[in-house]
Tab-separated table of C-alpha atoms and ligand atoms in Angstrom:
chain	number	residue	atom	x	y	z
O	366	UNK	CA	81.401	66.582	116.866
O	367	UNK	CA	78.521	69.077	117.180
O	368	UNK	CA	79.831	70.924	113.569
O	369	UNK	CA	82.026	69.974	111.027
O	370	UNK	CA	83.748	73.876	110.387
O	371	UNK	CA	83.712	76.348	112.649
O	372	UNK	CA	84.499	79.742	111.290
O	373	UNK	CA	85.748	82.518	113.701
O	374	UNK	CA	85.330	86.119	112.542
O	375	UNK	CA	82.594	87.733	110.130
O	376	UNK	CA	84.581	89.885	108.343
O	377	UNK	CA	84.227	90.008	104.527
O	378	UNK	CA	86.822	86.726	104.407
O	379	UNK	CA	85.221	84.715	107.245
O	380	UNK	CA	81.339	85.189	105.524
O	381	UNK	CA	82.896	84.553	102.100
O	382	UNK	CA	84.564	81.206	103.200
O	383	UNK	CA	80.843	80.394	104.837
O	384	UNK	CA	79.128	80.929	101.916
O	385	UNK	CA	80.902	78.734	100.152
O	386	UNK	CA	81.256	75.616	102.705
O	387	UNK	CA	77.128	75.933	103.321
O	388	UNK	CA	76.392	73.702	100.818
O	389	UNK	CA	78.624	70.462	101.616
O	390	UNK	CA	79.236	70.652	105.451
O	391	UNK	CA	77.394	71.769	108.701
O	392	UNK	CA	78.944	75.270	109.880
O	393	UNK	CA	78.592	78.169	112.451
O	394	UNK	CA	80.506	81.129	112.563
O	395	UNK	CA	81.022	82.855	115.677
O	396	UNK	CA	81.812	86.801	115.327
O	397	UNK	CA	82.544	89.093	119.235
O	398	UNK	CA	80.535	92.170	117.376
O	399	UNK	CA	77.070	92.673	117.274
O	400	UNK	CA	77.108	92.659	113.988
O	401	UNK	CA	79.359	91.543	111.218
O	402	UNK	CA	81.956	93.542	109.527
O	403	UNK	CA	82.553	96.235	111.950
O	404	UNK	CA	86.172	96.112	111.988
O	405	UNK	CA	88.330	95.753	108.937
O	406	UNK	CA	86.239	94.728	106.547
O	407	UNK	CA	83.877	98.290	107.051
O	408	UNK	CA	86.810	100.397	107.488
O	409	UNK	CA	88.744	100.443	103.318
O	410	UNK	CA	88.930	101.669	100.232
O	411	UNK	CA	85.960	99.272	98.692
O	412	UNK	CA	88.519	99.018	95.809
O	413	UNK	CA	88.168	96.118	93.339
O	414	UNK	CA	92.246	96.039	92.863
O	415	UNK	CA	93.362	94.788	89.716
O	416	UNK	CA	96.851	93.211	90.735
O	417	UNK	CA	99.104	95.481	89.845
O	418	UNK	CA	101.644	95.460	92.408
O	419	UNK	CA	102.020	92.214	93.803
O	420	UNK	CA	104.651	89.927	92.975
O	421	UNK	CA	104.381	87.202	90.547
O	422	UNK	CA	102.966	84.036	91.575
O	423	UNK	CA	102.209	85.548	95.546
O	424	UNK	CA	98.760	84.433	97.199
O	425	UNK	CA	98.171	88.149	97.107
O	426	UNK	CA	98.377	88.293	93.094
O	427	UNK	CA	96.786	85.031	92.098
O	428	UNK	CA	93.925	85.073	94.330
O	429	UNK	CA	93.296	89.399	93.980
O	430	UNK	CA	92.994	88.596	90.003
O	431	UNK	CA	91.084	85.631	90.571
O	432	UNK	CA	89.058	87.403	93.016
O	433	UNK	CA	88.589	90.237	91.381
O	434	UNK	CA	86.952	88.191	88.245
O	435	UNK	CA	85.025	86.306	90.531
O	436	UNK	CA	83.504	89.061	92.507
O	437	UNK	CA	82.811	91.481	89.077
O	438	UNK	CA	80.123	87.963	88.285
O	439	UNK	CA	78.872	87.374	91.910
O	440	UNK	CA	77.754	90.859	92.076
O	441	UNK	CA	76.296	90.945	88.567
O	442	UNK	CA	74.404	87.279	89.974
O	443	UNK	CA	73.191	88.962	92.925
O	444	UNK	CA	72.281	92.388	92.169
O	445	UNK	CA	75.642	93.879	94.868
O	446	UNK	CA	75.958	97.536	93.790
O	447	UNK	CA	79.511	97.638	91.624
O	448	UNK	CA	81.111	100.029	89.032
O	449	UNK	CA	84.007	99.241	87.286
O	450	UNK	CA	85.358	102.396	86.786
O	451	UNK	CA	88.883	101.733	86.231
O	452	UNK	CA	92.065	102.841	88.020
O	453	UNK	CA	94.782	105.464	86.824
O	454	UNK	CA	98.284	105.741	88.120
O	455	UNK	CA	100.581	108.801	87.122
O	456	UNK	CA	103.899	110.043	87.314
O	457	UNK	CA	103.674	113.920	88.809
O	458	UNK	CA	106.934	114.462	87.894
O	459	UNK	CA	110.158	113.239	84.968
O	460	UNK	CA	111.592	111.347	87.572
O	461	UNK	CA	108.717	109.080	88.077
O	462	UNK	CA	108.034	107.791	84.827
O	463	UNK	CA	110.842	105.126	84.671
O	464	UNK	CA	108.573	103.937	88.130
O	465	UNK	CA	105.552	103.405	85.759
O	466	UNK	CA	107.250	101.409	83.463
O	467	UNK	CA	108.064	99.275	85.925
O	468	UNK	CA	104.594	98.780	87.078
O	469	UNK	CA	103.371	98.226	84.014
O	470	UNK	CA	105.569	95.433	83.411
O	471	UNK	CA	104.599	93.684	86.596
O	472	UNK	CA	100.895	93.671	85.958
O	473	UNK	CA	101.539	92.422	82.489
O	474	UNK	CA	103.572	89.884	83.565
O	475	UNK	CA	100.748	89.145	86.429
O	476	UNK	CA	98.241	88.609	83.981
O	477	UNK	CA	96.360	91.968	84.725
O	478	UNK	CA	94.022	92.347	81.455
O	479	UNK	CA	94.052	95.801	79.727
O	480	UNK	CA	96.506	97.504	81.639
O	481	UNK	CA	98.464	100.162	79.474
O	482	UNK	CA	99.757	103.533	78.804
O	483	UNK	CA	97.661	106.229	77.954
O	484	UNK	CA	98.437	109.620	76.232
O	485	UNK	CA	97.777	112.489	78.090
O	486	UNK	CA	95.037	113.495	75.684
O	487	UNK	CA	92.970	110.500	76.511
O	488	UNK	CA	93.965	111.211	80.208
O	489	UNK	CA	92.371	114.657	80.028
O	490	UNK	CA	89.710	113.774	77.850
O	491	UNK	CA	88.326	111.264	80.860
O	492	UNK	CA	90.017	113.303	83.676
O	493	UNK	CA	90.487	116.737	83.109
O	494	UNK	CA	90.812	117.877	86.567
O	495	UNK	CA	94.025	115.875	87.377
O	496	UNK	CA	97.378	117.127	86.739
O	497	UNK	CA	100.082	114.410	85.275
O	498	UNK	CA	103.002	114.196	83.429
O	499	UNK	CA	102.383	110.657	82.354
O	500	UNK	CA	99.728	107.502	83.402
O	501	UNK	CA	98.890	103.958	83.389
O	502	UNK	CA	95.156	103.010	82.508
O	503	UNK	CA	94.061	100.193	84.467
O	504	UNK	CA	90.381	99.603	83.086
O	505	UNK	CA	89.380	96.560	85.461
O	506	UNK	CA	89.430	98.262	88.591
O	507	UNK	CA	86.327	99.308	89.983
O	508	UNK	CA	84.647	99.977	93.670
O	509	UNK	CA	82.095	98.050	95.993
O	510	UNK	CA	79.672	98.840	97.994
O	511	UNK	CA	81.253	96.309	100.417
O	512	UNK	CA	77.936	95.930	102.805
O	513	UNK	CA	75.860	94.475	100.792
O	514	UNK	CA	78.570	91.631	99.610
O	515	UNK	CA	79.021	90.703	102.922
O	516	UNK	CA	75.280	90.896	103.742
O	517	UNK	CA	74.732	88.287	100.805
O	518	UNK	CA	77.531	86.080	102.364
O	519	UNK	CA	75.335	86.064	104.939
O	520	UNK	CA	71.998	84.944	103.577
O	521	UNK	CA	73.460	82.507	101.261
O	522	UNK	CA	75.076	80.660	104.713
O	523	UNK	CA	71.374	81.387	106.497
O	524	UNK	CA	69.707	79.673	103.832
O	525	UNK	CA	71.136	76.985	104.121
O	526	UNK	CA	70.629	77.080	107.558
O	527	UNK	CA	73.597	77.668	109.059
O	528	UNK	CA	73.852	80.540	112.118
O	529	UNK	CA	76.229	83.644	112.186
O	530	UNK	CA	76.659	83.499	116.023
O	531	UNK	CA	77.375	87.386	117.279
O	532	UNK	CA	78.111	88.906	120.484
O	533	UNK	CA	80.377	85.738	121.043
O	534	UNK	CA	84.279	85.885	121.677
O	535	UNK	CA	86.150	82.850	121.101
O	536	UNK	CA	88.398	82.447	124.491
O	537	UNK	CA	89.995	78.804	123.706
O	538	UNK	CA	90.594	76.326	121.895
O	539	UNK	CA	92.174	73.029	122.277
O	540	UNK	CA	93.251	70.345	120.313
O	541	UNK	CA	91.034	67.068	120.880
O	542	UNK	CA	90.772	63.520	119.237
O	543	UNK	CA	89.690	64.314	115.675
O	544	UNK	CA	89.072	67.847	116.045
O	545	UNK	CA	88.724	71.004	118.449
O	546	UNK	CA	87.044	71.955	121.654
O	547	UNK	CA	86.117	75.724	121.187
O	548	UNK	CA	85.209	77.963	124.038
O	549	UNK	CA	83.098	81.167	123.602
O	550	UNK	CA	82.455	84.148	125.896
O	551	UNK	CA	78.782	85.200	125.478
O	552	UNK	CA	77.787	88.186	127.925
O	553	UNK	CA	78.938	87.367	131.344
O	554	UNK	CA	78.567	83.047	130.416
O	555	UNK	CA	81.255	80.805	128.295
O	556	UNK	CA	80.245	77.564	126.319
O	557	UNK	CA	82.216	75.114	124.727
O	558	UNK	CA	81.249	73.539	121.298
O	559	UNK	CA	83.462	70.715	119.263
O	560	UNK	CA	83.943	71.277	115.772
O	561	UNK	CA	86.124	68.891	113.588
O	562	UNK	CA	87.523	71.837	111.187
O	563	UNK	CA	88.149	75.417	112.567
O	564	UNK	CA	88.865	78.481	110.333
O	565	UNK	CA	90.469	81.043	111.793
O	566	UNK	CA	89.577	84.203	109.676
O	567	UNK	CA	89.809	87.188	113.130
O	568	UNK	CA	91.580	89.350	111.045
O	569	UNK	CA	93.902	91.872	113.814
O	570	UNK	CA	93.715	89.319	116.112
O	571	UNK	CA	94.099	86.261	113.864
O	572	UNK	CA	97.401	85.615	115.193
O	573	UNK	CA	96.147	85.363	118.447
O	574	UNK	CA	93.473	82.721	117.583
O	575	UNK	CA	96.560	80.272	116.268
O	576	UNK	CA	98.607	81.239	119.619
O	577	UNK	CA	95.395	80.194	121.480
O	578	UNK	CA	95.577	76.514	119.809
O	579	UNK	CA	99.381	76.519	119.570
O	580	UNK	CA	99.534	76.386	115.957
O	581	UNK	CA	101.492	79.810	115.707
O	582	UNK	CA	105.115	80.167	114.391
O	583	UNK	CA	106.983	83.918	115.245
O	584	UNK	CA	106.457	85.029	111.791
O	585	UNK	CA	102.795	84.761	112.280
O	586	UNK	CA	103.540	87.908	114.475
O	587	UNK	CA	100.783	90.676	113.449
O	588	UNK	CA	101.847	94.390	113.452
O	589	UNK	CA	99.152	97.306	113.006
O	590	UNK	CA	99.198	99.995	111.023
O	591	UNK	CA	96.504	102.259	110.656
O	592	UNK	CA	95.439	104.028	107.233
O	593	UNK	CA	93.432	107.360	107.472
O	594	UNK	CA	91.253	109.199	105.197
O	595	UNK	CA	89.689	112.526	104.553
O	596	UNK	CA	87.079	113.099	102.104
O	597	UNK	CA	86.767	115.906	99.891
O	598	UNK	CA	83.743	117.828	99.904
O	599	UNK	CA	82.761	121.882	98.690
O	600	UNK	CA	81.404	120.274	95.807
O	601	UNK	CA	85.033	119.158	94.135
O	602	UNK	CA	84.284	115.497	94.838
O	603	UNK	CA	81.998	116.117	91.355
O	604	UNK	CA	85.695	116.621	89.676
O	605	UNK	CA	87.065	112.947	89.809
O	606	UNK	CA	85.093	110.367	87.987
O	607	UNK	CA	87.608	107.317	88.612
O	608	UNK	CA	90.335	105.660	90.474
O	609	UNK	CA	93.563	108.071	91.243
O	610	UNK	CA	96.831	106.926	92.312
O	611	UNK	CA	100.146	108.798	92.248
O	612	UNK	CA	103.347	106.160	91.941
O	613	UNK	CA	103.544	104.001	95.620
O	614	UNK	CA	106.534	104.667	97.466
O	615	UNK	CA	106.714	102.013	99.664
O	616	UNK	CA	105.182	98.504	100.580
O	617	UNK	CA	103.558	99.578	103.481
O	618	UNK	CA	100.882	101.949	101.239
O	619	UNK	CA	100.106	102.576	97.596
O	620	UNK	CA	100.251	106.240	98.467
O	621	UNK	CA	97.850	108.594	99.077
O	622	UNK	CA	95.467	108.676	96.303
O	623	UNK	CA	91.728	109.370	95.684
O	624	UNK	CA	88.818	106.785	95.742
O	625	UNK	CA	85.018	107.708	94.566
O	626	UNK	CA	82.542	105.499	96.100
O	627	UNK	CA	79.086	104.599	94.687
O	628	UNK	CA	77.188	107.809	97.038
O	629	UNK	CA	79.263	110.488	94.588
O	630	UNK	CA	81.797	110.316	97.361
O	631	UNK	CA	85.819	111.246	96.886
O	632	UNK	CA	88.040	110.974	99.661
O	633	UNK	CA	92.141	110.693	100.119
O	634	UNK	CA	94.128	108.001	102.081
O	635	UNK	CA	94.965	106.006	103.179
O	636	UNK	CA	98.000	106.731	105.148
O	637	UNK	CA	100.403	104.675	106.721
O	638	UNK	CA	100.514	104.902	110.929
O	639	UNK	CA	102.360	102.581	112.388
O	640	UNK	CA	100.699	101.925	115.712
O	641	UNK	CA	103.890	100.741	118.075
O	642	UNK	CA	101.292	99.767	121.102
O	643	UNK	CA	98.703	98.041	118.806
O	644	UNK	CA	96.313	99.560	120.481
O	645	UNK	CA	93.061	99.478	118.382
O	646	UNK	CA	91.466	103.566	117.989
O	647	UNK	CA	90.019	104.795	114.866
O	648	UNK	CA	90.152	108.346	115.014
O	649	UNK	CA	91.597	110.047	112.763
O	650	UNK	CA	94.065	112.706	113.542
O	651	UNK	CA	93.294	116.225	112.369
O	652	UNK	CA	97.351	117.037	112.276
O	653	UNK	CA	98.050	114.636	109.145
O	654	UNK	CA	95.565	117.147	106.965
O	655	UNK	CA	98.386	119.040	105.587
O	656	UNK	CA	100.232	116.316	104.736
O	657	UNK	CA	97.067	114.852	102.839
O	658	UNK	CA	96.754	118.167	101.480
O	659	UNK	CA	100.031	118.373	99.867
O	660	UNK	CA	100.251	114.785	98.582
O	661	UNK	CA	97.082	115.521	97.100
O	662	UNK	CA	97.537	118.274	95.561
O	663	UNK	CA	100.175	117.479	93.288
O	664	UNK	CA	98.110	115.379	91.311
O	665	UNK	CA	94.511	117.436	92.137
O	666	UNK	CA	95.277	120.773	91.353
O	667	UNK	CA	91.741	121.909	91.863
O	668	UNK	CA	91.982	120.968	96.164
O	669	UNK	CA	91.967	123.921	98.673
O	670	UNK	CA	92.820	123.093	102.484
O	671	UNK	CA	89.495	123.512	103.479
O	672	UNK	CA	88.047	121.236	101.112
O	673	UNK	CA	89.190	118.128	103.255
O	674	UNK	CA	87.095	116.924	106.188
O	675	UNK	CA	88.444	114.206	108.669
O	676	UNK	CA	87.039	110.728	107.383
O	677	UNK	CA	86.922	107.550	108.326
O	678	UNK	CA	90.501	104.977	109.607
O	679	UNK	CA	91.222	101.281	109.462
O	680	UNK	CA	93.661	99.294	110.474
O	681	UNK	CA	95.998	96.658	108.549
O	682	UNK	CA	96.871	93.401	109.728
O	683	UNK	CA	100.603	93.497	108.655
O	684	UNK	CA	102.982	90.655	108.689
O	685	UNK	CA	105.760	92.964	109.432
O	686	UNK	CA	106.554	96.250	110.987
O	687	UNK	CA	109.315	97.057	108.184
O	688	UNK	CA	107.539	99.422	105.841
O	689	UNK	CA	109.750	98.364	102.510
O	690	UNK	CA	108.816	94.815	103.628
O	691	UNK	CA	106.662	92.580	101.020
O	692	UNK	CA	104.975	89.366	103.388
O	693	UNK	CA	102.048	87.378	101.602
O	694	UNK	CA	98.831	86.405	102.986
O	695	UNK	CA	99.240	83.407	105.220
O	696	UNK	CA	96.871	80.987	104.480
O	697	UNK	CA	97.419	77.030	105.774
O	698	UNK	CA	96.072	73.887	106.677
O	699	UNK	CA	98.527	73.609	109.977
O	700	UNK	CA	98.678	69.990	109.505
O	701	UNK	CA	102.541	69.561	109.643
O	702	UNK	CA	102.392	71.214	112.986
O	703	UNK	CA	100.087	68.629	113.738
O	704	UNK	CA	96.858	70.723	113.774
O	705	UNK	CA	94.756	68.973	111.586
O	706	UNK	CA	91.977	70.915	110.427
O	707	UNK	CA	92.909	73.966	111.632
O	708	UNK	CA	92.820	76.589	109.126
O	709	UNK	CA	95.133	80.115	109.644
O	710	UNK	CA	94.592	82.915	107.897
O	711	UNK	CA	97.037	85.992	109.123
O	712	UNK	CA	97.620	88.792	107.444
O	713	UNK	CA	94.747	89.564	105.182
O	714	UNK	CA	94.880	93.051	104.429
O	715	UNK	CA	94.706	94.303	101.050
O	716	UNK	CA	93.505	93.070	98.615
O	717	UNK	CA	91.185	90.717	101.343
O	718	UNK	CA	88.368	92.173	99.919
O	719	UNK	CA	89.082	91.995	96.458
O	720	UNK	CA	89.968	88.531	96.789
O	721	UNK	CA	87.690	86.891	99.304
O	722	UNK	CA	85.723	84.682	96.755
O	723	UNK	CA	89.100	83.291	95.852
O	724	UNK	CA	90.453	82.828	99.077
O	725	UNK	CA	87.173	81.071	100.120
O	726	UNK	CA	87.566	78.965	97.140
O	727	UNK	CA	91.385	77.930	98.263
O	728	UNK	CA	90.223	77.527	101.778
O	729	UNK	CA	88.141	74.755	100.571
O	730	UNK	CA	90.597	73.255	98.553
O	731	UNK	CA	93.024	72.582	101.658
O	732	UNK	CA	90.468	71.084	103.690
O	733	UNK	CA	91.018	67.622	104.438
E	814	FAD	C1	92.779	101.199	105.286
E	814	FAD	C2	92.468	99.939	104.526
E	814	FAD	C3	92.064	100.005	103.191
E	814	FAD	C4	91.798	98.842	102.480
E	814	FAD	N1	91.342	98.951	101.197
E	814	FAD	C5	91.041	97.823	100.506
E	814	FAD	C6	90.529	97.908	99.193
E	814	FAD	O1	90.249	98.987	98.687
E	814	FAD	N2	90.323	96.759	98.504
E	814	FAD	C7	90.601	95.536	99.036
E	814	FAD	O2	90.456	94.536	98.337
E	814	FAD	N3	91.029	95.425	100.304
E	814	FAD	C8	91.237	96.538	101.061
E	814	FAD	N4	91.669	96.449	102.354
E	814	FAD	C9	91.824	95.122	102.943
E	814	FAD	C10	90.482	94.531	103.388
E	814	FAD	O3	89.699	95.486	104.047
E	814	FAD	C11	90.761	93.336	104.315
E	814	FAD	O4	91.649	92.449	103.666
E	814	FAD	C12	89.520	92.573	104.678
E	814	FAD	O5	88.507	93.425	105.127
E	814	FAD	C13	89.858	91.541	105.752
E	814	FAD	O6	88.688	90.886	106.120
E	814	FAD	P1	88.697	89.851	107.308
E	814	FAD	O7	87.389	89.193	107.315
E	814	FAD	O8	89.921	88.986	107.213
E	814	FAD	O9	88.970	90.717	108.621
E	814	FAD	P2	87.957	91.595	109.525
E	814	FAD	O10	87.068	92.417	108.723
E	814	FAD	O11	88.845	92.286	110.512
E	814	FAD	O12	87.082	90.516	110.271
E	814	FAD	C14	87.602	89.717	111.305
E	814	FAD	C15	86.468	89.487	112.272
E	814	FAD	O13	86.913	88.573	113.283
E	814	FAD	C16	86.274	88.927	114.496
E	814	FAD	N5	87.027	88.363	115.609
E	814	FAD	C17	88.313	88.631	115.960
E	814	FAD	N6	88.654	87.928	117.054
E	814	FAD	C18	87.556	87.190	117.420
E	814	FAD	C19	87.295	86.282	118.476
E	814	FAD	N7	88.224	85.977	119.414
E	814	FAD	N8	86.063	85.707	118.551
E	814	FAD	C20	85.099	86.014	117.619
E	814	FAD	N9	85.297	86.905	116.604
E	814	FAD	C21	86.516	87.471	116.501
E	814	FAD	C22	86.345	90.456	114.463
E	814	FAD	O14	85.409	91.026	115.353
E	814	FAD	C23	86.045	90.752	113.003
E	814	FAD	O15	84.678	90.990	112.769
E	814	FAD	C24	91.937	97.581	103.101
E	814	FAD	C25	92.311	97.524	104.449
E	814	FAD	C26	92.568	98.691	105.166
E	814	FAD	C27	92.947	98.614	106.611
């Protein structure tokens, strides 16, 4: 075998899993960008979640509070920009506080530290520029500046001298005696490599890596949906100093809520597009701002319409296409369908980020 893991896809999840397998096996990871992280993993929130929503005992909950404690000391270890700033979520109207309670009971029974109720005194003493009729305090939230994570993912697999291979498009791959033949598209050549363990971390197009090997099942099925944002700007980004979330309303989204970022920034989203064609385009479409603008300003009194300024998009790797749906990461050693070795992970969307660390730690745990 000419490597013992192969890792396709340098998102945030495929450098995080790298970093952690440098040290005891021999590894490349092969990305089709120039560069790494220009799809998913550049294109979020840069939220450290807390946990809140998920339900008890998912992959999602276990490894986003797991991840998120890991992360807070990796950055602190290696100097990655970070502020946990904590998270608020509020009821805008009577009929929403039951909602909260419920909320709060599920990150409780999660295991989400801190998490409470808050007067509306305290509220306005931290935030007085938000309007609420009641709100959850989530003080272990915080934001990223996600870059520089995955930069460090990337030296720490360097120095151990291990390659992040770019500009190279895994075509193929096929099952062989004790591990996989991989082919790779690089400019107008392909190569083929063997590597006995192969991780498949392509985010959208994950569950086309497993369909290429044949270790894909229907539910593996990936449908897009695309989350938008706006920023705010006129100087009224200055008037939110943490995490702002109205009460979700579905699966799909956690609503449209404000995020500050580490440059001073505030911006709204994202949304929830369903893309029916899959067809990957991040632009964002100027005809959602009023919709932005009115979901915002129930809860940011202070926002005009021409305060918000088209943003930035990304897309979701969904499991489903049913927006009330919950589906859990999928993350397996394929052995039982006789793929040995062959590691899936579909449907990493949020909280991927938040929990990389912890989903590179399980990866290596289900290696054989
Ligand atoms: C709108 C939005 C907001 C989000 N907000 C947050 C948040 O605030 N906090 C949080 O924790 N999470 C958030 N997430 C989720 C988070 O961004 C993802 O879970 C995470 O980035 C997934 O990383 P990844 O490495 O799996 O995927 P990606 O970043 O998509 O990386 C996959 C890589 O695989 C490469 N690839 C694909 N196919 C091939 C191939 N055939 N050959 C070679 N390379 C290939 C791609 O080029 C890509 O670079 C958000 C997601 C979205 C869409």
């Amino acid at each position: 075998m000419d490597f013992e893991v192969a890792i396709i896809g340098a998102g945030v999840v495929g450098l995080s899993i790298a970093a952690k397998l440098s040290k005891d096996y021999n590894l490349v990871v092969l990305e089709k960008n120039l560069k790494f992280g220009q799809e998913t993993s550049s294109r979020n929130s840069e939220v450290i979640h807390s946990g809140i929503y998920y339900p008890k005992n998912s992959l999602k909950s276990k490894l986003c509070i797991e991840g998120r404690k890991m992360l807070y000391s990796y950055c602190e270890k290696n100097e990655i920009p970070y502020k946990k700033c904590g998270k608020y979520i509020f009821a805008t109207s009577e009929n929403e506080i039951s909602k909260l309670d419920e909320i709060l009971a599920n990150a409780i029974q999660n295991g989400v530290e801190n998490a409470r109720k808050i007067s509306l005194e305290e509220l306005k003493s931290s935030e007085p520029n938000v309007s609420a009729v009641a709100a959850l305090y989530f003080p272990e939230s915080g934001i990223i500046d996600s870059h520089s994570l995955m930069k460090n993912f990337e030296t720490e697999t360097n120095n151990f001298g291990w390659q992040i291979v770019y500009n190279s498009e895994v075509v193929a791959i096929d099952k062989i005696e004790k591990g996989y033949k991989i082919s790779v598209k690089e400019e107008n050549s392909t190569f083929s490599f063997t590597s006995k363990i192969v991780i498949n971390a392509a985010g959208l197009y994950s569950d086309k890596i497993a369909e290429m090997v044949g270790a894909f099942k229907p539910e593996y099925k990936l449908y897009y949906w695309k989350g938008e944002y706006f920023s705010v700007g006129n100087g009224k980004n200055k008037l939110v100093n943490s995490l702002i979330y109205p009460v979700p309303n579905a699966q799909v989204s956690l609503g449209i809520h404000a995020t500050i970022d580490l440059n001073g920034g505030l911006k709204l989203g994202p949304n929830a597009v369903f893309l029916q064609n899959k067809e990957v385009n991040y632009s964002v479409d100027k005809n959602n701002l009023k919709e932005f603008y009115n979901s915002a300003k129930r809860f940011l009194p202070f926002l005009e319409i021409e305060d918000l300024f088209q943003n930035q998009a990304g897309i979701r790797p969904k499991l489903t296409n049913n927006p009330k749906e919950f589906r859990d990461f999928i993350i397996k050693n394929e052995t039982e369908a006789g793929f040995e070795n062959f590691i899936n992970l579909i449907g990493i969307e949020s909280p991927g980020l938040t929990a990389s660390i912890a989903i590179a730690k399980y990866v290596a745990q289900i290696l054989i």
